Coordinates of C-alpha atoms in Angstrom, one line a residue:
M320 CA 91.9 113.2 82.5
A321 CA 92.5 116.9 81.9
T322 CA 94.1 117.3 85.3
M323 CA 95.8 114.0 86.0
S324 CA 99.6 114.5 86.1
A325 CA 102.5 112.2 85.5
S326 CA 103.3 112.5 89.2
E327 CA 100.0 111.0 90.0
V328 CA 100.7 108.0 87.7
L329 CA 104.4 107.6 88.7
G330 CA 103.5 108.1 92.3
P331 CA 103.0 108.7 95.1
I332 CA 106.5 108.4 96.5
M333 CA 105.4 106.4 99.5
V334 CA 106.1 103.9 102.2
G335 CA 104.9 100.5 101.2
P336 CA 103.5 98.0 100.8
S337 CA 100.3 99.1 99.0
S338 CA 99.4 102.3 97.1
S339 CA 95.7 101.6 97.5
H340 CA 95.8 100.2 101.0
T341 CA 98.6 102.2 102.5
A342 CA 99.1 105.5 100.7
G343 CA 95.4 105.8 99.7
A344 CA 94.2 104.9 103.2
L345 CA 96.5 107.5 104.7
R346 CA 95.2 110.2 102.3
C347 CA 91.6 109.3 103.1
A348 CA 92.3 109.8 106.8
R349 CA 94.2 113.1 106.2
V350 CA 91.2 114.5 104.2
A351 CA 88.9 113.4 107.0
A352 CA 91.1 115.1 109.7
S353 CA 91.1 118.3 107.7
L354 CA 87.4 118.7 108.3
M355 CA 87.9 119.0 112.1
Q356 CA 88.4 122.4 113.8
A357 CA 90.4 121.2 116.8
P358 CA 93.0 118.5 117.5
I359 CA 91.4 115.0 117.2
V360 CA 91.4 112.9 120.4
R361 CA 89.4 109.9 119.4
V362 CA 88.9 108.1 116.1
R363 CA 87.1 104.9 115.1
F364 CA 87.7 103.3 111.7
T365 CA 85.2 100.9 110.1
L366 CA 86.7 98.9 107.2
Y367 CA 84.8 97.3 104.3
N368 CA 85.5 94.8 101.5
S369 CA 89.2 94.5 100.5
F370 CA 90.2 96.8 103.3
A371 CA 88.5 94.6 105.8
H372 CA 90.3 91.4 104.6
T373 CA 93.9 92.7 104.2
Y374 CA 94.2 95.7 106.4
R375 CA 97.0 94.3 108.7
G376 CA 99.1 92.8 105.9
H377 CA 98.8 96.0 103.8
G378 CA 99.5 98.3 106.7
T379 CA 96.1 100.0 106.2
D380 CA 95.6 100.2 110.0
R381 CA 98.9 102.0 110.5
A382 CA 98.3 104.2 107.5
L383 CA 94.9 105.4 108.6
V384 CA 96.3 106.3 112.0
A385 CA 99.2 108.1 110.3
G386 CA 96.8 110.1 108.2
I387 CA 94.9 111.3 111.2
L388 CA 98.3 112.4 112.7
G389 CA 99.1 114.3 109.5
L390 CA 102.0 112.2 108.2
E391 CA 102.9 112.2 104.5
T392 CA 102.9 109.1 102.4
D393 CA 106.7 108.9 102.3
D394 CA 107.2 109.3 106.1
E395 CA 108.9 106.1 107.4
R396 CA 107.3 106.8 110.8
I397 CA 104.1 105.3 109.3
R398 CA 105.2 101.9 110.6
D399 CA 105.2 103.4 114.2
A400 CA 101.9 105.1 113.8
F401 CA 100.3 103.3 116.8
A402 CA 103.1 104.4 119.1
L403 CA 102.9 107.9 117.8
A404 CA 99.2 108.0 118.4
S405 CA 99.6 106.8 122.0
A406 CA 102.2 109.5 122.6
A407 CA 99.8 112.1 121.2
G408 CA 96.9 110.9 123.4
L409 CA 94.9 109.8 120.4
E410 CA 92.5 106.9 121.1
V411 CA 92.1 104.5 118.2
A412 CA 89.6 101.8 117.5
F413 CA 88.8 99.5 114.5
D414 CA 85.6 97.8 113.4
I415 CA 85.7 95.2 110.6
A416 CA 82.4 95.5 108.7
G417 CA 83.1 92.8 106.1
D418 CA 81.8 92.8 102.6
D419 CA 79.3 95.1 101.0
E420 CA 79.1 95.0 97.2
R421 CA 77.2 98.3 97.1
I422 CA 80.3 100.3 98.0
H423 CA 83.8 100.7 96.6
P424 CA 86.2 97.7 97.3
N425 CA 88.6 100.0 99.3
T426 CA 86.3 101.8 101.7
A427 CA 86.7 103.1 105.3
D428 CA 84.3 105.0 107.5
I429 CA 86.2 107.4 109.8
E430 CA 84.4 108.7 112.9
M431 CA 86.3 111.5 114.8
Q432 CA 85.9 113.5 117.9
D433 CA 88.1 116.6 118.7
E434 CA 89.1 118.1 122.0
A435 CA 86.4 120.7 121.7
G436 CA 83.7 118.0 121.5
G437 CA 83.1 118.3 117.8
T438 CA 82.4 115.2 115.8
C439 CA 82.5 114.2 112.2
Q440 CA 81.9 111.0 110.2
V441 CA 83.6 110.6 106.8
R442 CA 83.6 107.8 104.3
G443 CA 86.8 107.6 102.2
E444 CA 87.5 105.5 99.2
S445 CA 90.9 104.5 97.9
L446 CA 90.7 104.4 94.1
G447 CA 94.1 103.0 93.3
G448 CA 97.6 104.4 92.8
G449 CA 97.1 106.6 95.9
R450 CA 94.1 108.5 94.5
V451 CA 91.2 108.9 96.9
R452 CA 87.6 110.2 97.0
V453 CA 85.3 111.3 99.9
S454 CA 81.9 109.9 99.3
R455 CA 80.0 110.7 102.5
I456 CA 80.2 113.3 105.3
N457 CA 78.0 112.9 108.4
G458 CA 75.7 110.5 106.5
V459 CA 75.2 112.7 103.5
T460 CA 76.5 111.5 100.1
V461 CA 79.1 113.8 98.6
D462 CA 81.7 113.5 95.9
I463 CA 85.1 115.1 96.6
S464 CA 88.1 113.9 94.7
G465 CA 90.4 117.0 94.8
E466 CA 90.2 117.7 91.1
Y467 CA 89.5 121.3 92.0
D468 CA 90.4 123.4 95.0
T469 CA 87.4 122.7 97.4
L470 CA 85.6 124.8 100.0
F471 CA 83.4 122.7 102.2
V472 CA 80.6 124.6 104.2
A473 CA 78.3 123.0 106.7
H474 CA 75.2 125.2 107.3
R475 CA 71.5 125.2 108.1
D476 CA 69.1 124.6 105.2
A477 CA 67.6 128.1 105.5
P478 CA 66.5 130.6 102.9
G479 CA 69.2 133.0 101.7
V480 CA 72.2 131.0 103.0
L481 CA 73.4 129.8 99.6
A482 CA 72.8 133.2 98.0
A483 CA 74.9 134.8 100.7
L484 CA 77.7 132.3 100.2
T485 CA 77.9 132.8 96.4
V486 CA 77.8 136.6 96.8
L487 CA 80.7 136.5 99.3
L488 CA 82.8 134.5 96.9
S489 CA 81.9 136.8 94.0
E490 CA 82.8 139.9 96.0
R491 CA 86.3 138.3 96.5
G492 CA 86.7 137.6 92.8
I493 CA 86.6 133.9 93.2
N494 CA 85.2 131.9 90.3
I495 CA 83.1 128.8 91.2
A496 CA 83.7 125.9 88.8
F497 CA 81.1 123.7 90.4
M498 CA 78.8 123.9 93.4
R499 CA 76.8 121.1 94.9
T500 CA 74.5 121.2 98.0
Y501 CA 73.5 118.2 100.0
R502 CA 71.0 118.2 102.8
T503 CA 69.7 115.7 105.4
E504 CA 66.2 117.1 105.4
R505 CA 64.3 120.2 104.6
G506 CA 65.2 122.9 107.1
G507 CA 67.9 120.7 108.7
R508 CA 71.6 120.5 108.2
A509 CA 73.1 121.0 104.8
Y510 CA 76.5 120.8 103.2
T511 CA 77.7 122.8 100.2
V512 CA 80.8 121.9 98.3
F513 CA 82.3 124.7 96.2
E514 CA 84.9 123.6 93.6
L515 CA 86.9 126.6 92.8
D516 CA 89.4 127.7 90.2
E517 CA 91.7 128.9 92.9
L518 CA 91.8 128.6 96.7
P519 CA 91.1 131.8 98.7
D520 CA 93.2 132.8 101.7
E521 CA 92.4 131.6 105.2
A522 CA 90.7 134.8 106.2
L523 CA 87.6 133.7 104.2
L524 CA 87.1 130.8 106.5
D525 CA 87.1 133.0 109.6
E526 CA 84.5 135.3 107.9
L527 CA 82.3 132.3 107.0
R528 CA 82.5 130.8 110.4
S529 CA 81.3 134.0 112.0
R530 CA 78.2 134.2 109.9
P531 CA 74.8 133.1 111.2
N532 CA 73.5 129.7 110.0
I533 CA 77.1 128.6 109.2
V534 CA 78.2 125.6 111.3
T535 CA 81.7 125.3 109.9
A536 CA 83.8 126.0 106.9
T537 CA 87.0 124.4 105.8
Y538 CA 89.2 123.9 102.7
V539 CA 89.4 120.2 101.6
R540 CA 92.8 119.4 100.2
V541 CA 93.1 115.9 98.8
P542 CA 96.8 114.9 98.9
G543 CA 98.2 113.8 95.6
A544 CA 95.5 115.3 93.5
A545 CA 96.4 117.9 90.9
P546 CA 93.9 120.8 91.0
A547 CA 92.5 121.8 87.6
S548 CA 94.5 124.4 85.9
M549 CA 93.1 127.3 83.9
V550 CA 94.0 125.4 80.7
C551 CA 91.0 123.2 79.8
G552 CA 92.8 121.5 76.9
G553 CA 94.9 122.0 73.9
E554 CA 97.1 120.2 71.4
E555 CA 99.1 118.6 74.2
F556 CA 96.0 116.9 75.8
F557 CA 94.6 113.5 74.9
D558 CA 92.0 111.1 76.3
T559 CA 92.7 107.9 74.4
G560 CA 95.6 106.1 72.8
A561 CA 94.3 107.1 69.4
E562 CA 94.3 110.8 70.4
L563 CA 97.8 110.3 71.8
L564 CA 99.1 109.0 68.5
S565 CA 97.4 111.9 66.7
R566 CA 99.2 114.4 69.0
C567 CA 102.5 112.7 68.4
R568 CA 102.0 113.1 64.6
E569 CA 100.8 116.7 64.9
L570 CA 103.7 117.8 67.1
G571 CA 106.3 115.6 65.5
M572 CA 107.2 114.1 69.0
N573 CA 107.4 110.8 70.6
I574 CA 105.0 109.8 73.4
G575 CA 107.4 110.8 76.2
A576 CA 107.9 114.3 74.7
V577 CA 104.1 114.8 74.3
M578 CA 103.5 113.8 77.9
A579 CA 106.3 116.1 79.1
V580 CA 104.8 119.1 77.2
R581 CA 101.4 118.3 78.7
E582 CA 102.9 118.1 82.2
A583 CA 104.7 121.5 81.7
V584 CA 101.3 123.0 80.8
L585 CA 99.7 121.6 83.9
A586 CA 102.4 122.2 86.5
G587 CA 104.9 124.6 84.9
E588 CA 108.1 123.4 83.3
S589 CA 110.4 123.8 86.2
E590 CA 108.1 122.1 88.6
A591 CA 107.4 119.3 86.2
V592 CA 111.1 118.6 85.7
A593 CA 111.8 118.8 89.5
A594 CA 109.0 116.3 90.1
M595 CA 110.3 113.8 87.6
E596 CA 113.8 114.2 89.0
R597 CA 112.5 113.3 92.4
V598 CA 110.8 110.2 90.9
L599 CA 114.0 109.1 89.1
C600 CA 116.1 109.6 92.3
A601 CA 113.7 107.5 94.4
M602 CA 113.6 104.8 91.7
R603 CA 117.4 104.5 91.7
A604 CA 117.4 104.2 95.5
E605 CA 114.6 101.6 95.6
T606 CA 116.2 99.4 93.0
C607 CA 119.7 99.4 94.3
G608 CA 119.4 99.5 98.1
P609 CA 118.0 95.9 98.6
L610 CA 120.8 94.5 96.3
V611 CA 123.4 95.7 98.8
D612 CA 121.4 95.4 102.0
P613 CA 118.5 92.9 101.8
R614 CA 115.9 93.2 104.6
P615 CA 113.2 90.8 105.5
S616 CA 109.6 91.8 104.8
L617 CA 107.0 92.5 107.5
G618 CA 105.4 89.1 106.9
G619 CA 108.7 87.3 106.6
L620 CA 107.7 85.7 103.3
I621 CA 110.3 87.4 101.1
G622 CA 113.7 89.0 101.4
G623 CA 117.0 88.6 99.6
E624 CA 115.5 87.3 96.3
A625 CA 116.8 90.3 94.3
Q626 CA 120.3 89.7 95.4
Q627 CA 120.1 86.0 94.5
V628 CA 119.0 86.9 91.0
A629 CA 121.6 89.6 90.6
H630 CA 124.4 87.1 91.6
A631 CA 123.1 84.1 89.8
G632 CA 126.2 83.8 87.6
T633 CA 127.0 84.6 84.0
A634 CA 126.3 81.0 82.7
L635 CA 122.7 81.1 84.0
T636 CA 122.2 84.7 82.8
A637 CA 123.5 84.0 79.3
A638 CA 121.4 80.8 78.9
L639 CA 118.1 82.4 80.0
M640 CA 117.3 86.1 80.3
G641 CA 120.5 87.7 79.3
E642 CA 122.4 90.4 81.2
V643 CA 120.0 93.3 80.8
Q644 CA 116.8 91.4 81.5
T645 CA 118.4 89.7 84.5
R646 CA 119.3 93.1 85.9
A647 CA 115.8 94.4 85.2
V648 CA 114.3 91.5 87.1
A649 CA 116.7 91.9 90.0
Y650 CA 115.7 95.6 90.2
A651 CA 112.0 94.8 90.1
L652 CA 112.4 92.2 92.9
A653 CA 114.3 94.7 94.9
V654 CA 111.5 97.3 94.8
L655 CA 109.0 94.8 96.2
E656 CA 111.4 93.8 99.0
R657 CA 111.8 97.5 99.9
S658 CA 108.1 98.0 99.8
A659 CA 107.3 94.9 101.9
S660 CA 109.6 96.1 104.6
M661 CA 107.8 99.5 104.6
G662 CA 110.6 101.3 102.9
V663 CA 110.1 104.3 100.6
I664 CA 109.2 103.4 97.0
V665 CA 107.5 105.0 93.9
A666 CA 104.1 103.5 93.0
A667 CA 104.3 103.0 89.3
P668 CA 101.3 102.9 88.9
T669 CA 100.7 101.0 92.2
A670 CA 102.9 99.7 95.0
G671 CA 102.1 96.1 94.2
S672 CA 103.5 96.5 90.7
A673 CA 106.1 99.2 91.5
G674 CA 109.1 97.2 90.3
V675 CA 108.3 96.7 86.7
V676 CA 108.7 100.2 85.3
P677 CA 111.9 101.2 87.1
G678 CA 113.4 97.7 86.6
C679 CA 112.9 97.8 82.8
I680 CA 113.8 101.4 82.2
L681 CA 116.9 101.7 84.5
A682 CA 118.4 98.4 83.3
V683 CA 118.1 99.3 79.6
A684 CA 119.2 102.9 80.3
E685 CA 122.3 101.7 82.0
H686 CA 123.1 99.2 79.2
R687 CA 122.7 101.9 76.5
G688 CA 124.4 104.7 78.5
L689 CA 121.4 107.0 78.4
D690 CA 121.5 110.3 80.3
D691 CA 118.9 111.5 82.8
H692 CA 117.0 113.5 80.2
Q693 CA 116.5 110.4 78.1
V694 CA 115.6 108.3 81.1
M695 CA 113.0 110.9 82.2
D696 CA 111.6 110.9 78.6
A697 CA 111.1 107.2 78.9
L698 CA 109.4 107.6 82.3
Y699 CA 107.1 110.2 80.7
A700 CA 106.2 107.6 78.0
A701 CA 105.3 105.1 80.7
A702 CA 103.3 107.8 82.5
A703 CA 101.2 108.5 79.4
V704 CA 100.2 104.9 79.1
G705 CA 99.5 104.6 82.8
M706 CA 97.3 107.7 82.7
L707 CA 95.2 106.3 79.9
L708 CA 94.8 103.0 81.8
T709 CA 94.0 104.7 85.1
V710 CA 91.2 106.8 83.5
N711 CA 89.8 104.4 80.9
A712 CA 90.3 101.1 82.7
C713 CA 91.7 100.7 86.2
V714 CA 95.0 100.0 87.9
A715 CA 93.8 98.8 91.3
G716 CA 94.0 95.1 92.2
A717 CA 90.8 95.4 94.3
E718 CA 88.9 96.5 91.2
G719 CA 90.6 94.6 88.4
G720 CA 92.9 92.0 89.7
C721 CA 96.6 91.8 89.3
Q722 CA 96.2 92.3 85.5
A723 CA 95.2 95.9 86.4
E724 CA 98.4 96.3 88.5
V725 CA 101.3 94.2 87.0
G726 CA 99.5 94.1 83.6
S727 CA 99.3 97.9 83.5
A728 CA 102.9 98.3 84.7
A729 CA 104.1 95.9 82.0
A730 CA 102.1 97.9 79.4
M731 CA 103.7 101.1 80.7
A732 CA 107.2 99.6 80.6
A733 CA 106.7 98.1 77.2
A734 CA 105.9 101.5 75.7
A735 CA 108.9 103.0 77.4
L736 CA 111.3 100.3 76.2
T737 CA 110.1 100.6 72.7
Q738 CA 110.6 104.3 72.7
M739 CA 114.1 103.9 74.3
L740 CA 115.1 101.5 71.5
G741 CA 114.0 103.8 68.7
G742 CA 110.5 102.6 68.1
T743 CA 107.7 104.8 66.8
P744 CA 104.8 106.0 68.9
E745 CA 102.6 103.4 67.0
Q746 CA 105.0 100.7 67.9
A747 CA 105.1 101.8 71.6
L748 CA 101.3 101.5 71.9
A749 CA 101.4 98.2 70.0
A750 CA 103.8 96.9 72.7
S751 CA 101.5 98.1 75.4
S752 CA 98.6 96.3 73.9
L753 CA 100.6 93.1 73.5
A754 CA 101.7 93.3 77.2
L755 CA 98.1 93.7 78.4
A756 CA 97.0 90.8 76.2
N757 CA 99.7 88.5 77.6
L758 CA 98.7 89.2 81.2
L759 CA 95.0 89.4 80.7
G760 CA 93.0 87.7 83.5
L761 CA 95.8 87.7 86.1
V762 CA 94.2 87.5 89.5
C763 CA 95.2 89.4 92.7
D764 CA 95.6 86.8 95.5
P765 CA 98.1 88.1 98.0
V766 CA 99.0 85.4 100.5
G767 CA 98.0 86.4 104.0
G768 CA 96.9 89.8 102.7
L769 CA 100.6 90.7 102.4
V770 CA 102.1 92.4 99.3
E771 CA 104.8 89.8 99.2
V772 CA 103.8 86.4 97.6
P773 CA 103.0 86.1 94.7
C774 CA 103.4 89.9 94.1
Q775 CA 107.1 90.0 94.0
M776 CA 107.5 87.2 91.4
R777 CA 104.7 88.7 89.3
N778 CA 106.8 91.8 89.0
A779 CA 109.5 89.6 87.5
I780 CA 107.0 88.2 85.1
G781 CA 105.8 91.7 84.3
V782 CA 109.4 92.6 83.3
A783 CA 109.5 89.6 81.0
A784 CA 106.2 90.5 79.4
A785 CA 107.4 94.1 78.8
F786 CA 110.7 92.9 77.2
S787 CA 108.9 90.4 75.0
S788 CA 106.2 92.8 74.0
A789 CA 108.7 95.5 73.1
Q790 CA 110.8 93.1 71.0
L791 CA 107.7 91.9 69.2
A792 CA 106.5 95.4 68.4
L793 CA 110.0 96.5 67.3
S794 CA 110.1 93.5 65.0
G795 CA 107.1 94.8 63.2
I796 CA 104.5 92.6 64.8
E797 CA 101.2 94.4 65.3
P798 CA 98.5 93.3 67.7
L799 CA 95.1 92.5 66.3
V800 CA 93.4 94.5 69.0
P801 CA 94.6 98.1 69.4
F802 CA 95.6 99.6 72.7
D803 CA 92.3 101.4 73.4
E804 CA 90.2 98.3 72.8
M805 CA 92.6 96.2 74.9
A806 CA 92.3 98.6 77.8
H807 CA 88.5 98.2 77.6
V808 CA 88.9 94.4 77.4
M809 CA 91.1 94.4 80.5
H810 CA 88.6 96.5 82.4
E811 CA 85.7 94.2 81.5
V812 CA 87.7 91.1 82.5
G813 CA 88.5 92.7 85.8
R814 CA 84.8 93.4 86.5
A815 CA 84.1 89.8 85.8
L816 CA 86.6 88.4 88.3
P817 CA 85.0 87.3 91.5
A818 CA 85.7 89.2 94.7
T819 CA 87.8 86.3 96.0
L820 CA 90.3 87.0 93.2
R821 CA 90.5 90.8 93.7
E822 CA 92.9 91.5 96.6
T823 CA 90.9 89.9 99.3
A824 CA 93.3 87.1 100.0
R825 CA 90.4 84.6 99.9
G826 CA 91.2 82.8 96.7
G827 CA 93.9 81.7 94.3
I828 CA 97.3 81.1 95.7
A829 CA 96.3 82.8 99.0
A830 CA 93.9 79.9 99.6
A831 CA 96.4 77.1 98.9
P832 CA 97.2 74.9 102.0
S833 CA 100.9 75.7 101.9
A834 CA 100.2 79.4 101.7
C835 CA 97.8 79.2 104.6
A836 CA 100.4 77.3 106.6
A837 CA 103.1 79.8 105.9
C838 CA 100.9 82.6 107.1
K839 CA 100.6 81.2 110.6
G840 CA 104.0 82.7 111.4
C841 CA 103.4 86.0 109.6

């Protein structure tokens, strides 16, 4: 919690369609590739659980290859990853391992060989929202998430090796935050992971590699992770909704302002502002582009719905959702269309739910004539709620169902809307709790393993839930169950959902005869 940034919650800025299965998969492969000392010429991916069932529809296969090639999450060449690999002389193979309840729902084993003959096997896990963890290297269990700058050293399990390593770091004035050593057997190969307060220069790696008993040494950089700062905490930091409200009262600020101050402490004020400006710019592009230029999705199941809603006519708009909510729904649908055609979007907090937050915030901001500063303040409010849900519950469909994705996004948007309309921090979190309650138990059942149906329409429902929840809270209605308890409830309900209803495309709407028939042409 102390190192999670707003950019991690409202991000990554990525090519769709899935933050867990596309952006997260890419980042797993990039981390794995960073452990190799020479260009990779051969790679084999073994996919488990949710990855195994939906990897084609979610672009996981292309993303993994793109990660080995070193592409960023927002590089539109991801869709052409196989052609790029062929041109680079990279041999690629996939094995589908199926289900294993003992490991994370989004898991890939990555076996690599470089042109010098070196090999390495890495197990990567995609945790949701683009966050990843390395849990195994060459068969040895590790835990690398990028929370700290990380030095990875493979060495012989010989007396004096660890002492020499720590002395070397000490002589260079490098502080070790954590150190963990893993070994295959006594006297065999060992791996030591140093989590550091700051990353040394590249010269250290050359010195380490030249030493006896050292097999290899490399820096592990987990894309998207925010390394721990020297600040361990302060009045800006909070771990729960109750603590967030306490900070708001102590500082006399709304939720967005408290989150903005926290972000400035973590990243520096100028960098924090620049990062949020990038998010806002990307959100405006993702919501407006498909309204003008609709494009069919990869699976061909959606495309053009946003434009249909936007042009439905004033009579229909006035009778049902009203002008502002109609615009919000159109924007939300547009984001999913852009994502499903592998366009660039902002995961907020995930790609499958990416339309709710920008749809709500931008539509209301345009209606009220808010400036960029006020809009970013609302985005910070959404990020604060998203951060609390990411850490204290979950936002990944493979872990908690669609309630964790669209439900979390609706809770984020509800808090932002309440703040934009003059509500108190207490009312903003009340709106979040109401939104979670109204979408509790929502399953994740993507037809054909594609982030298209019912995902796009659920973003529209997420917008409606956010609007309704904000209106209830601003009217003085308080939820019986406060935000922190509701987050826990959502997490427990997600754990109770069977695997068939958690992003595997094996249950719910995905198993309906009409859905299965439609997928024959995907």
